[in-house]
Amino acid sequence: MPKVKILSPDVISKIAAGEVVERPASAVKELFENALDAGATRVEVHLKDGGKSLILVKDNGSGIDRVDLDTIFTRHATSKIANAADLEALLSLGFRGEALYSIGAVSEVTVRTRTEGAKEGWELFLRGGARERVAPAAVASRGTEIKVEEIFFNTPARKKFLKSDSAEFDQTLNIFVPYALFFPSYHLTLTHNGRTVYDLAPAQSFAERAAKALNLNAQHIIEAEDSFPQDKIAVKLVLGDINIQRPRRDLQYLFVNGRPVQSRNLLFQINDIYRLIMPEGVHPFFAVFITLPPEDVDVNIHPTKREVRVRQESRLGGLLRGAVERALMTKGGAKEVAANDVFTFEPSGSGSNSAPARNFGVPADRIVFAPGQKGAAASIGRPAAQYWMAPTGYRRDDLPIQPPAVESGVNFGDMYQIPGMSSAAKAGESGHLVRVPERLARARFVGTFVKKYHLFEEGDALFVIDQHAAQERVVFEKFLRQIEAGKVEVQHLLTPVLIKATPQEMLAWESSEDKLKSFGFETTQLDEGTLALQTAPTLISNPEQAVRALLGEESLARADKESVARRACRASVMAGDKMSQVEAAQQLKELLSCKDPFTCPHGRPVFIEIKSSFLDRQFLRT
Ligand code: ADP
Ligand code: MG
C-alpha cells in the first residue's frame, strides 16, 4: 500500500503554496524537516561550498517504501495529510508535498533509502526533475539519505543570485541551530567542506544542549515549565540568566508546536520582562517552546511556514510574561564577577533598586499621545510628540525612532527643538542669529535628571542632554579619527579576555581577523569555540561586547571604517553613572568639539531644547 498520495485539487487550492527553494538553506530546511517527520533521532547534514555543490541529509527515520519512490518527487505528493480537515490539526512539519518536487526540479538528486524489515534498499536518481534511475541498492540500515548536487544548475539566474559560500552556510546554521535546541535528545551533525561544525551527541537536558549548541555556560541557563490548562497552553522555558548578555538579539528562539517561528510581539514581551534584570543595551538568550492545541495555530499562511498565526496572541503574550518572570525571579542566578573582568561595565540600571521605572501594562509601542493641549500638540510634528510624550515605560530601543521629518519652514512650535535637524541657527535673545553649539557652549549646568540627562540653561532655553547619546557621539568620533589616522590607541590586556563564540561568530571571525586587528582588537583562536582578545582600543569600554557586535554581522570584512566604529561604539558605551558637574561640563565640551554634536552615531538626538515660553503655556501663563 502506498503511503504517499497526491492531494486532490480542492486541498491544493487551500494550501499557501509558493517557492520553497530559493537557496541551499531552504533545501536543507525541507530535507531536515522531512527527516524529523520520518521519526529520525539521528540526522546528519553535510554541505559543500555553502550547499551550492552538495547538500546531503541522512537520517535513521522510517525510510521510504519502493512504491512511494515513484511519487514523492511529484507535486503535491504527501503522506502527511489526506484532506482539508487534516490541515486543521497538523502535527507534522511538512504537509504540502512540494519540497521534494521543487528541489528535484532544480538539481541532481540521489535518494538512498531502506524501510524497517525490508530485504534491500533502493536508490533513485533524478536530474532536473527527470527520473533517470531506480535500482536496488545496498543500504546498511533503516533510514533515508538524500543527496542534492549542483543546485540551480538549470536556473542560472537563481544561481547567480546566491551569496558567498560562507553567507549561504550561515543561512543553514540558522535552520540547524533552532532544531538542535528543540531536540536535545537527538544526535545531530553538521559538516561543511568536510569540517565538523557540530556533532551534538544526545544531551540530558535542554540547558545542556543549548550550552553545547550556542557555546554558553550551562550553569547560566535556567529551565522551567509552566502550563495553563484553562487555555490549553503549555510552555517550556530555557532562559539565560543575567550572566549571558549579548549586544544583539541574536540568541532568541521561539517555537510554536515544535516549529521555529518569528513573532515580534511575543519576543517583545519576553525581552520586556528581562528588563527587570538586564542592563540597558544588552540582550538575553532564551528559547521558548510553546504548545497550543493545533486548531489554535495556523501555519498555512506562508510558503516557508516561518510565520504562524496564533489565536489569542495577546492572551498568550500575557501568560508568557508571567511564566518568564516567575522563572527568572525564582531560579535566576546572580551576576558573576570574573577575576579578569577588568572591562565589565556596571551600568546604573543593573541593580534592582535602580531599575528604571516601568509600566507593565502598556507595551511601549502603544504610546498614547498627549491630549491635544490647546494648540501645542497640534503645532508640533508627530515625531516630536513621540519623543516628548514617552511614558514611564519608555526605553530607547523600543521606539521606532527616526529623525523627525522636518522640512524647512515647518513650525516645531516653541516647545521643542532638535537642534541641527531643523536649522543650525536660531534667533538669539538680541534678535541676531546664534548657532546652537555656541549657545550651548555658554550654557550653565543646572543638574542631572534620573542619572540619564544633563540639564543646562541658556537664556530662555533649557537644554536636555542625553548623557549616553552624547558619550556615544564623543567616543565614536574619537575612535573614527584614530582609525582614519591608522593609529588606534590600544591597551594590552594583562590576561586575555576569553570570548566564547558561536559557530556563526567563528565563521565571521575567520574572514575578518585582520580587519579586527586593524581596529585595535587583536584576537587569536584558542580552541574551536573560543577567541582570546589580546588588545583592545582604549576608547572602548567593553571590548567583548564590541567584538561580538562586530562579528554579529556577516559583512564585517567589507564594512567601511565608519560603520565599524559605529558598531563598536554602540555595544561598548553604556549609560553612565551619575556624573558630577565637572564631568558633565567636560562631556559637553568634548561634545561641542565633535563634527556632528547633534545626533548619536545611530541617529538619535543628543540634546533637545525646551523654551521657557513652552513651559509658560503649560502653566497657562500666556
Ligand atoms: P511533505 O513533507 O510536505 O509531505 P515533501 O515533498 O517534503 O512533502 O516529501 C514528500 C513525501 O516524501 C513525504 O510526505 C514523505 O512521505 C516522503 N519523505 C520525504 N523525505 C523523507 C524521509 N527523509 N524519510 C521518509 N519519508 C520521506
Ligand atoms: Mg517536507
Coordinates of C-alpha atoms in Angstrom, one line a residue, residues 72-532:
I72 CA 7.5 11.6 -3.9
F73 CA 9.0 13.9 -6.5
T74 CA 5.6 14.7 -7.9
R75 CA 4.0 18.0 -7.0
H76 CA 1.5 17.8 -4.0
A77 CA 2.5 14.2 -3.2
T78 CA 2.5 13.7 0.6
S79 CA 1.9 11.1 3.2
K80 CA 1.2 13.7 5.9
I81 CA -2.3 14.9 5.1
A82 CA -5.1 13.4 3.1
N83 CA -7.9 16.0 3.2
A84 CA -8.6 19.7 4.1
A85 CA -9.7 18.7 7.6
D86 CA -6.2 17.4 8.4
L87 CA -4.9 21.0 7.8
E88 CA -6.7 22.0 11.0
A89 CA -4.8 19.7 13.2
L90 CA -1.3 19.4 11.8
L91 CA 1.3 17.5 13.8
S92 CA 3.9 17.2 11.1
L93 CA 6.3 19.9 9.9
G94 CA 5.6 19.2 6.3
F95 CA 2.2 18.8 4.6
R96 CA 2.3 20.4 1.2
G97 CA 4.1 17.8 -0.7
E98 CA 6.0 20.4 -2.6
A99 CA 9.6 20.3 -1.3
L100 CA 11.0 17.2 -3.0
Y101 CA 9.3 18.2 -6.2
S102 CA 10.8 21.7 -6.1
I103 CA 14.2 20.5 -5.1
G104 CA 14.2 17.8 -7.7
A105 CA 13.4 20.2 -10.4
V106 CA 16.5 22.4 -10.0
S107 CA 19.2 19.9 -9.1
E108 CA 20.6 16.4 -9.3
V109 CA 19.1 14.3 -6.5
T110 CA 20.1 10.8 -5.3
V111 CA 17.9 9.1 -2.7
R112 CA 19.1 6.0 -0.9
T113 CA 16.6 4.5 1.5
R114 CA 15.5 1.4 3.3
T115 CA 12.5 0.7 5.4
E116 CA 12.2 -1.5 8.5
G117 CA 12.2 -5.2 7.7
A118 CA 12.9 -4.7 4.0
K119 CA 15.2 -7.1 2.3
E120 CA 17.0 -4.5 0.5
G121 CA 17.4 -0.8 0.0
W122 CA 16.7 1.4 -3.1
E123 CA 18.5 4.1 -4.9
L124 CA 16.8 6.7 -7.1
F125 CA 18.5 9.2 -9.3
L126 CA 16.9 12.3 -10.7
R127 CA 18.2 15.2 -12.7
G128 CA 16.2 18.4 -13.3
G129 CA 13.1 16.6 -12.3
A130 CA 13.5 13.7 -14.7
R131 CA 13.9 10.4 -13.2
E132 CA 17.0 8.6 -14.6
R133 CA 17.4 5.5 -12.5
V134 CA 15.7 3.4 -9.7
A135 CA 17.5 0.3 -8.6
P136 CA 18.0 -1.9 -5.6
A137 CA 21.0 -0.8 -3.6
A138 CA 22.9 -1.9 -0.5
V139 CA 21.7 0.4 2.3
A140 CA 23.1 -0.6 5.6
S141 CA 20.2 0.2 7.9
R142 CA 16.8 1.8 8.1
G143 CA 16.6 5.4 7.1
T144 CA 17.0 7.8 4.2
E145 CA 19.8 9.6 2.6
I146 CA 19.1 12.4 0.2
K147 CA 21.9 14.0 -1.7
V148 CA 21.3 17.2 -3.7
E149 CA 24.1 18.2 -6.1
E150 CA 24.6 21.2 -8.4
I151 CA 21.6 23.0 -7.1
F152 CA 20.2 25.5 -9.6
F153 CA 22.3 24.1 -12.4
N154 CA 19.4 24.7 -14.8
T155 CA 18.3 28.0 -13.3
P156 CA 21.4 30.2 -13.9
A157 CA 19.6 33.4 -12.8
R158 CA 18.8 31.9 -9.4
K159 CA 22.3 30.6 -9.1
K160 CA 23.9 34.0 -9.8
F161 CA 21.8 35.5 -7.1
L162 CA 23.4 33.3 -4.4
K163 CA 25.8 34.9 -1.9
S164 CA 29.3 33.8 -0.9
D165 CA 29.7 30.2 0.4
S166 CA 30.1 31.3 4.0
A167 CA 27.0 33.5 3.8
E168 CA 25.0 30.6 2.4
F169 CA 26.3 28.3 5.0
D170 CA 25.4 30.9 7.6
Q171 CA 21.8 30.5 6.5
T172 CA 22.0 26.8 7.0
L173 CA 23.2 27.4 10.6
N174 CA 20.1 29.4 11.1
I175 CA 18.0 26.4 10.2
F176 CA 20.0 23.8 12.0
V177 CA 20.5 25.5 15.4
P178 CA 16.9 26.0 16.4
Y179 CA 16.1 22.4 15.8
A180 CA 19.2 21.4 17.7
L181 CA 17.8 23.3 20.6
F182 CA 14.3 21.8 20.3
F183 CA 15.5 18.1 20.1
P184 CA 18.2 17.8 22.8
S185 CA 18.0 14.0 22.8
Y186 CA 18.7 13.7 19.1
H187 CA 22.1 13.2 17.7
L188 CA 22.6 15.9 15.2
T189 CA 25.6 16.5 13.0
L190 CA 26.6 19.3 10.6
T191 CA 29.7 19.5 8.5
H192 CA 30.9 22.0 5.9
N193 CA 33.6 21.2 3.4
G194 CA 34.5 18.1 5.4
R195 CA 34.9 20.1 8.6
T196 CA 32.7 19.2 11.5
V197 CA 30.9 22.3 12.7
Y198 CA 28.5 20.5 15.0
D199 CA 28.5 17.0 16.4
L200 CA 25.8 17.1 19.0
A201 CA 25.5 13.9 20.9
P202 CA 22.2 13.3 22.8
A203 CA 22.0 15.7 25.7
Q204 CA 20.4 15.1 29.1
S205 CA 18.6 18.4 29.1
F206 CA 17.5 21.4 27.1
A207 CA 20.0 23.5 29.0
E208 CA 22.9 21.1 28.3
R209 CA 22.0 21.1 24.6
A210 CA 21.7 24.9 24.4
A211 CA 25.0 25.3 26.2
K212 CA 26.7 23.0 23.7
A213 CA 25.0 24.4 20.6
L214 CA 25.5 28.0 21.4
N215 CA 28.7 27.7 23.3
L216 CA 27.2 29.1 26.5
N217 CA 27.9 28.1 30.1
A218 CA 25.2 25.6 31.2
Q219 CA 25.2 27.0 34.7
H220 CA 23.9 30.2 33.4
I221 CA 20.8 28.6 31.9
I222 CA 17.6 28.1 33.7
E223 CA 14.9 25.6 32.7
A224 CA 11.3 25.9 33.7
E225 CA 7.9 24.7 32.7
D226 CA 4.5 26.1 33.1
S227 CA 1.1 25.2 32.0
F228 CA -2.2 26.9 31.8
P229 CA -4.8 24.2 31.5
Q230 CA -7.7 26.6 31.1
D231 CA -6.2 28.0 27.9
K232 CA -4.7 24.6 26.9
I233 CA -1.3 26.2 26.7
A234 CA 2.0 24.7 28.0
V235 CA 5.3 26.4 27.8
K236 CA 8.8 25.1 28.2
L237 CA 11.4 27.8 29.0
V238 CA 15.1 27.7 28.5
L239 CA 16.4 31.0 29.7
G240 CA 19.8 32.6 30.0
D241 CA 20.3 34.4 33.3
I242 CA 21.8 37.8 33.8
N243 CA 25.3 36.4 33.0
I244 CA 24.5 35.8 29.4
Q245 CA 24.5 39.2 27.7
R246 CA 24.6 39.8 24.0
P247 CA 24.9 43.1 22.1
R248 CA 22.2 42.0 19.7
R249 CA 19.1 39.9 19.9
D250 CA 20.7 37.0 18.1
L251 CA 20.2 34.2 20.6
Q252 CA 16.4 34.4 21.0
Y253 CA 14.4 31.4 19.8
L254 CA 10.7 30.9 19.7
F255 CA 8.8 27.7 18.9
V256 CA 5.2 27.0 18.5
N257 CA 4.2 23.4 18.4
G258 CA 7.7 22.3 17.5
R259 CA 8.1 24.8 14.7
P260 CA 10.7 27.6 14.9
V261 CA 8.7 30.8 14.3
Q262 CA 9.0 34.5 14.5
S263 CA 6.7 36.8 16.4
R264 CA 7.7 40.4 17.1
N265 CA 5.0 40.7 19.7
L266 CA 6.0 37.6 21.7
L267 CA 9.7 38.4 21.5
F268 CA 8.9 41.9 22.7
Q269 CA 7.0 40.5 25.7
I270 CA 9.9 38.3 26.8
N271 CA 12.6 40.9 26.3
D272 CA 10.5 43.3 28.2
I273 CA 10.4 41.0 31.3
Y274 CA 14.2 40.6 31.0
R275 CA 14.5 44.4 31.6
L276 CA 13.9 43.6 35.2
I277 CA 17.3 42.0 35.4
M278 CA 19.3 43.1 32.3
P279 CA 21.2 46.3 31.9
E280 CA 20.2 48.6 29.1
G281 CA 21.8 47.9 25.8
V282 CA 22.4 44.2 26.1
H283 CA 20.1 41.3 25.3
P284 CA 19.4 37.9 26.8
F285 CA 19.5 34.4 25.4
F286 CA 16.3 32.4 25.5
A287 CA 14.5 29.6 23.8
V288 CA 10.8 29.4 24.5
F289 CA 8.8 26.4 23.4
I290 CA 5.0 26.9 23.3
T291 CA 2.5 24.1 22.9
L292 CA -1.0 25.0 21.8
P293 CA -3.9 23.0 20.6
P294 CA -3.2 22.5 16.9
E295 CA -6.5 24.1 15.9
D296 CA -5.4 27.3 17.5
V297 CA -2.4 27.6 15.2
D298 CA -2.4 28.4 11.6
V299 CA 0.9 27.5 9.8
N300 CA -0.7 27.6 6.4
I301 CA -0.2 31.3 5.8
H302 CA 3.2 31.5 4.3
P303 CA 5.1 29.2 1.9
T304 CA 8.1 28.8 4.1
K305 CA 5.9 28.2 7.2
R306 CA 8.1 30.5 9.2
E307 CA 5.2 32.6 10.2
V308 CA 2.3 31.3 12.0
R309 CA -0.9 32.8 13.2
V310 CA -1.9 32.1 16.8
R311 CA -5.4 32.5 18.1
Q312 CA -5.5 34.9 21.1
E313 CA -1.9 36.0 20.7
S314 CA -2.2 38.8 23.3
R315 CA -3.6 36.4 25.9
L316 CA -0.6 34.1 25.1
G317 CA 1.8 37.1 25.5
G318 CA 0.4 37.8 28.9
L319 CA 0.8 34.2 30.1
L320 CA 4.3 34.1 28.7
R321 CA 5.3 37.2 30.6
G322 CA 4.1 35.8 33.8
A323 CA 5.9 32.4 33.2
V324 CA 9.2 34.1 32.3
E325 CA 9.1 36.4 35.2
R326 CA 8.4 33.6 37.7
A327 CA 11.3 31.6 36.3
L328 CA 13.8 34.4 36.3
M329 CA 12.8 35.6 39.8
T330 CA 12.8 32.2 41.4
K331 CA 15.7 30.5 39.6
G332 CA 17.9 33.1 38.1
G333 CA 21.5 33.3 39.2
A334 CA 23.2 36.5 40.4
K335 CA 25.7 38.3 38.3
E336 CA 29.1 36.6 38.5
V337 CA 32.2 38.7 38.5
A338 CA 35.1 37.1 36.9
A339 CA 38.6 37.7 38.2
N340 CA 39.7 39.2 35.0
D341 CA 36.6 41.3 34.4
V342 CA 38.6 44.4 34.0
F343 CA 36.3 45.8 31.4
T344 CA 32.9 44.7 32.7
F345 CA 30.5 47.5 32.8
E346 CA 28.2 48.1 35.7
P347 CA 25.6 50.3 34.2
S348 CA 23.3 52.1 36.5
G349 CA 20.3 50.0 35.6
S350 CA 21.7 46.7 36.7
G351 CA 20.9 46.9 40.4
S352 CA 17.4 46.1 41.4
N353 CA 16.8 49.3 43.3
S354 CA 18.0 51.4 40.5
A355 CA 16.0 49.6 37.8
P356 CA 14.1 52.1 35.7
A357 CA 10.5 52.8 36.4
R358 CA 8.4 50.5 34.3
N359 CA 4.9 50.4 33.1
F360 CA 4.0 46.8 32.8
G361 CA 0.5 47.0 31.4
V362 CA 1.3 49.1 28.4
P363 CA 3.7 47.9 25.7
A364 CA 5.9 50.8 24.7
D365 CA 4.9 50.6 21.1
R366 CA 1.4 51.7 22.1
I367 CA 2.1 55.1 23.2
V368 CA -0.7 57.4 23.9
F369 CA 0.0 60.9 22.8
A370 CA -0.6 64.0 24.9
P371 CA -4.2 65.2 24.9
G372 CA -4.1 68.0 22.4
Q373 CA -3.2 70.8 24.7
K374 CA -4.6 74.0 23.3
G375 CA -2.7 74.4 20.2
A376 CA 0.6 72.9 21.5
A377 CA 0.3 69.4 20.3
A378 CA -1.2 70.4 17.0
S379 CA 1.6 72.7 16.1
I380 CA 4.4 70.2 16.6
G381 CA 5.3 67.4 14.3
R382 CA 4.2 63.9 15.5
P383 CA 7.7 62.5 15.9
A384 CA 8.5 65.4 18.3
A385 CA 5.4 64.5 20.3
Q386 CA 6.6 60.9 20.4
Y387 CA 9.9 61.9 22.0
W388 CA 8.3 64.2 24.3
M389 CA 5.5 62.0 25.5
A390 CA 7.4 58.9 26.0
P391 CA 5.7 57.3 29.0
T392 CA 7.3 55.8 32.1
G393 CA 7.9 52.5 30.2
Y394 CA 9.9 54.3 27.6
R395 CA 13.1 52.8 26.5
R396 CA 15.2 54.0 23.6
D397 CA 15.3 50.6 21.9
D398 CA 11.6 50.2 21.6
L399 CA 10.6 53.4 19.9
P400 CA 10.8 53.5 16.1
I401 CA 13.0 56.5 16.4
Q402 CA 13.8 58.2 13.2
P403 CA 15.0 61.7 12.9
P404 CA 11.8 63.7 12.8
A405 CA 11.0 64.6 9.2
V406 CA 11.4 68.3 9.4
E407 CA 11.0 70.3 6.2
S408 CA 12.4 73.7 6.2
G409 CA 9.7 76.1 7.3
V410 CA 7.8 73.6 9.4
N411 CA 7.0 75.1 12.7
F412 CA 8.0 72.9 15.6
G413 CA 6.3 75.1 18.0
D414 CA 8.4 76.6 20.7
M415 CA 8.1 73.6 22.9
Y416 CA 10.9 71.6 21.5
Q417 CA 13.8 71.7 19.1
I418 CA 16.1 69.1 17.8
P419 CA 18.9 71.4 17.0
G420 CA 20.6 70.9 13.7
M421 CA 17.7 68.9 12.3
S422 CA 15.6 72.0 11.9
S423 CA 18.1 74.7 11.4
A424 CA 21.5 75.1 12.9
A425 CA 20.9 78.7 13.5
K426 CA 18.3 80.3 15.7
A427 CA 17.5 83.8 16.7
G428 CA 19.1 84.6 20.0
E429 CA 17.7 87.0 22.6
S430 CA 19.1 90.0 20.9
G431 CA 17.5 89.0 17.6
H432 CA 20.6 88.1 15.7
L433 CA 21.3 84.5 14.7
V434 CA 23.3 82.5 17.2
R435 CA 24.3 78.9 16.4
V436 CA 23.1 76.3 18.9
P437 CA 26.5 75.0 19.7
E438 CA 27.6 78.5 20.6
R439 CA 24.6 78.9 22.9
L440 CA 25.3 75.5 24.5
A441 CA 29.0 76.5 24.9
R442 CA 27.9 79.3 27.2
A443 CA 25.1 77.4 28.9
R444 CA 25.1 76.9 32.7
F445 CA 24.8 73.5 34.3
V446 CA 21.6 73.1 36.2
G447 CA 21.7 69.5 37.3
T448 CA 21.2 65.8 36.3
F449 CA 17.9 64.1 36.0
V450 CA 17.4 60.4 36.6
K451 CA 21.1 59.8 36.1
K452 CA 20.5 60.0 32.4
Y453 CA 20.0 63.6 31.4
H454 CA 22.1 66.6 32.0
L455 CA 20.2 69.9 32.2
F456 CA 21.8 73.2 31.1
E457 CA 20.2 76.6 30.8
E458 CA 21.0 79.3 28.4
G459 CA 18.9 82.5 28.1
D460 CA 15.3 81.4 27.9
A461 CA 16.1 77.8 27.0
L462 CA 16.6 74.6 28.8
F463 CA 18.9 72.1 27.1
V464 CA 18.4 68.5 28.0
I465 CA 21.4 66.3 27.0
D466 CA 21.1 62.6 26.8
Q467 CA 24.3 61.6 28.6
H468 CA 24.6 58.2 26.9
A469 CA 24.0 59.5 23.4
A470 CA 26.5 62.3 24.0
Q471 CA 29.1 59.8 25.2
E472 CA 28.5 57.6 22.1
R473 CA 29.0 60.6 19.8
V474 CA 32.2 61.6 21.5
V475 CA 33.7 58.1 21.6
F476 CA 32.6 57.4 18.0
E477 CA 34.3 60.5 16.6
K478 CA 37.5 60.0 18.6
F479 CA 37.6 56.3 17.6
L480 CA 36.9 57.1 13.9
R481 CA 39.7 59.7 13.9
Q482 CA 42.1 57.2 15.3
I483 CA 41.0 54.6 12.7
E484 CA 41.4 57.0 9.9
A485 CA 44.8 58.1 11.0
G486 CA 45.7 54.4 11.2
K487 CA 46.7 54.9 14.8
V488 CA 44.2 53.2 17.1
E489 CA 45.4 53.6 20.7
V490 CA 45.3 50.1 22.2
Q491 CA 45.7 48.6 25.5
H492 CA 47.3 45.2 26.0
L493 CA 45.1 43.2 28.3
L494 CA 47.0 41.7 31.2
T495 CA 45.0 38.5 30.9
P496 CA 43.3 38.0 27.6
V497 CA 39.6 38.3 27.6
L498 CA 38.2 35.0 26.5
I499 CA 35.2 35.2 24.2
K500 CA 33.1 32.1 23.8
A501 CA 31.8 32.3 20.2
T502 CA 29.0 30.5 18.4
P503 CA 29.9 28.8 15.1
Q504 CA 28.3 31.7 13.4
E505 CA 30.6 34.2 15.1
M506 CA 33.6 32.0 14.4
L507 CA 32.7 32.0 10.8
A508 CA 32.6 35.8 10.8
W509 CA 35.9 35.9 12.7
E510 CA 37.7 33.7 10.2
S511 CA 37.1 36.2 7.4
S512 CA 37.8 39.3 9.4
E513 CA 40.5 38.6 11.9
D514 CA 42.9 41.0 10.2
K515 CA 40.3 43.7 9.9
L516 CA 39.5 43.4 13.7
K517 CA 43.2 43.8 14.3
S518 CA 43.4 47.0 12.3
F519 CA 40.8 48.4 14.5
G520 CA 42.7 47.6 17.7
F521 CA 41.1 44.2 18.5
E522 CA 43.9 41.6 18.3
T523 CA 42.4 38.2 18.6
T524 CA 43.6 34.6 18.4
Q525 CA 41.7 31.4 18.3
L526 CA 42.2 29.4 21.4
D527 CA 40.1 26.4 20.5
E528 CA 37.1 25.6 18.3
G529 CA 34.7 27.9 20.1
T530 CA 36.9 30.4 22.0
L531 CA 38.6 33.6 20.9
A532 CA 41.2 35.3 23.1

